[in-house]
Tab-separated table of C-alpha atoms in Angstrom:
chain	number	residue	atom	x	y	z
A	1	ARG	CA	2.974	-8.244	21.372
A	2	ALA	CA	-0.756	-7.759	21.011
A	3	ARG	CA	-0.289	-4.247	19.799
A	4	MET	CA	2.263	-5.385	17.081
A	5	VAL	CA	-0.095	-7.974	15.780
A	6	THR	CA	-2.935	-5.333	15.616
A	7	HIS	CA	-0.617	-3.008	13.697
A	8	GLU	CA	0.098	-5.747	11.220
A	9	GLN	CA	-3.500	-6.607	10.746
A	10	LEU	CA	-4.248	-2.900	10.123
A	11	ALA	CA	-1.449	-2.772	7.676
A	12	LEU	CA	-2.954	-5.611	5.696
A	13	THR	CA	-6.343	-4.016	5.736
A	14	THR	CA	-4.910	-0.732	4.537
A	15	LEU	CA	-3.070	-2.413	1.751
A	16	ARG	CA	-6.238	-4.156	0.593
A	17	HIS	CA	-8.057	-0.780	0.791
A	18	ILE	CA	-5.507	0.958	-1.363
A	19	ALA	CA	-5.576	-2.012	-3.856
A	20	LYS	CA	-9.423	-1.758	-4.081
A	21	THR	CA	-9.376	2.129	-4.688
A	22	CYS	CA	-6.706	1.817	-7.251
A	23	GLN	CA	-8.805	-0.713	-9.146
A	24	GLN	CA	-11.746	1.584	-8.931
A	25	TYR	CA	-9.578	4.328	-10.381
A	26	LEU	CA	-8.345	1.938	-13.128
A	27	ALA	CA	-12.071	1.196	-14.124
A	28	VAL	CA	-12.798	4.891	-14.608
A	29	ASN	CA	-9.510	6.249	-15.936
A	30	SER	CA	-7.968	3.125	-17.807
A	31	ILE	CA	-4.694	3.645	-15.907
A	32	TYR	CA	-3.582	3.354	-12.388
A	33	PRO	CA	-2.996	6.564	-10.430
A	34	ALA	CA	0.590	7.958	-10.588
A	35	ASP	CA	0.302	8.622	-6.799
A	36	LEU	CA	-2.215	8.384	-4.097
A	37	LEU	CA	-3.112	12.148	-4.257
A	38	GLN	CA	-4.911	11.449	-7.501
A	39	LEU	CA	-7.357	9.447	-5.396
A	40	THR	CA	-8.283	12.377	-3.087
A	41	LEU	CA	-10.027	15.763	-3.319
A	42	PRO	CA	-9.612	18.037	-5.123
A	43	VAL	CA	-8.287	15.752	-7.962
A	44	ALA	CA	-10.883	13.015	-7.547
A	45	ASN	CA	-14.464	14.359	-6.823
A	46	PRO	CA	-15.919	12.224	-5.229
A	47	PRO	CA	-12.607	10.863	-3.694
A	48	TYR	CA	-11.563	7.334	-3.891
A	49	LEU	CA	-9.459	7.526	-0.714
A	50	ASP	CA	-9.395	9.681	2.390
A	51	ALA	CA	-6.669	12.230	2.322
A	52	THR	CA	-5.150	10.861	5.610
A	53	LEU	CA	-4.355	7.621	3.756
A	54	ALA	CA	-2.753	9.360	0.735
A	55	GLY	CA	-0.108	11.248	2.820
A	56	ASN	CA	2.028	13.215	0.392
A	57	GLY	CA	0.977	10.985	-2.481
A	58	ILE	CA	3.891	8.510	-2.140
A	59	THR	CA	4.532	8.010	1.624
A	60	VAL	CA	2.269	7.887	4.725
A	61	THR	CA	2.784	6.599	8.177
A	62	LYS	CA	-0.326	5.147	9.820
A	63	GLN	CA	-0.853	3.044	12.914
A	64	GLY	CA	2.768	1.860	13.227
A	65	TYR	CA	3.517	1.242	9.611
A	66	THR	CA	4.896	3.378	6.701
A	67	PHE	CA	3.209	2.818	3.357
A	68	ILE	CA	5.064	3.731	0.172
A	69	TYR	CA	3.225	3.727	-3.163
A	70	THR	CA	5.215	3.525	-6.324
A	71	SER	CA	4.184	3.454	-9.983
A	72	PRO	CA	6.705	2.634	-12.643
A	73	ASN	CA	5.663	5.296	-15.173
A	74	PRO	CA	4.236	8.303	-13.251
A	75	ASP	CA	5.101	10.893	-15.837
A	76	GLY	CA	4.535	9.059	-19.083
A	77	GLY	CA	1.728	7.356	-21.073
A	78	GLY	CA	0.064	6.179	-17.773
A	79	PRO	CA	0.977	3.562	-15.317
A	80	MET	CA	-0.346	0.080	-15.803
A	81	SER	CA	0.897	-1.347	-12.616
A	82	PHE	CA	1.766	-0.254	-9.029
A	83	ARG	CA	3.396	-1.475	-5.889
A	84	VAL	CA	2.615	-0.503	-2.219
A	85	LEU	CA	5.144	-1.259	0.463
A	86	ALA	CA	4.142	-1.522	4.238
A	87	ASN	CA	6.978	-1.548	6.564
A	88	PRO	CA	6.912	-1.259	10.390
A	89	ALA	CA	7.804	2.269	11.469
A	90	THR	CA	10.045	0.564	14.029
A	91	HIS	CA	10.959	-3.108	13.060
A	92	GLY	CA	10.381	-5.424	16.107
A	93	THR	CA	8.405	-2.685	17.971
A	94	THR	CA	5.463	-1.553	15.832
A	95	GLY	CA	5.554	-4.625	13.703
A	96	GLU	CA	7.742	-7.514	12.675
A	97	ARG	CA	6.378	-8.336	9.157
A	98	HIS	CA	7.114	-6.306	6.012
A	99	PHE	CA	4.648	-6.390	3.236
A	100	SER	CA	4.580	-5.529	-0.464
A	101	MET	CA	1.436	-5.547	-2.668
A	102	ASN	CA	1.196	-5.305	-6.460
A	103	GLU	CA	-1.640	-4.320	-8.682
A	104	GLN	CA	-2.999	-7.867	-8.784
A	105	GLY	CA	-3.545	-7.712	-5.089
A	106	GLU	CA	-0.863	-10.233	-4.285
A	107	ILE	CA	0.669	-9.522	-0.786
A	108	PHE	CA	4.177	-10.711	-0.253
A	109	VAL	CA	5.622	-10.899	3.321
A	110	THR	CA	9.006	-11.190	5.106
A	111	THR	CA	10.010	-10.956	8.669
A	112	GLN	CA	13.416	-9.694	7.762
A	113	ASN	CA	14.148	-6.035	8.291
A	114	ARG	CA	13.829	-5.143	4.561
A	115	ASP	CA	11.202	-4.515	1.916
A	116	ALA	CA	9.173	-7.533	0.883
A	117	THR	CA	9.585	-8.582	-2.686
A	118	PRO	CA	7.851	-10.914	-5.210
A	119	ALA	CA	10.446	-13.569	-4.132
A	120	ASP	CA	8.870	-13.733	-0.692
A	121	PRO	CA	5.938	-15.964	0.234
A	122	THR	CA	2.409	-14.527	-0.380
A	123	ILE	CA	-0.475	-14.089	1.993
A	124	PRO	CA	-3.728	-15.517	0.900
């Protein structure tokens, strides 16, 4: 149980870190990154984000959670929003809570085995 709680806390810390780096990217580029690889070397120099957190740009598994970054307009005039999901790699074993975060830093949570949505409660 303690390991699961630790994984959940690390997932929340990672979500907040991704949000902060996306906001820094927005301040410099006037758009959010289309994927997380835009936050790492060699695209961003110096990097906003460590490459181990960027994964393949969309998905990365870290410390019992899988993170999925989505941007609604990655190929067009530049995304002005993003969403990051954080789901336990194994529901009930590596974590019980599923998280979703938007560009405003709001984190939604559910204990159901599904993606959290804006209809779910938020974490302050």
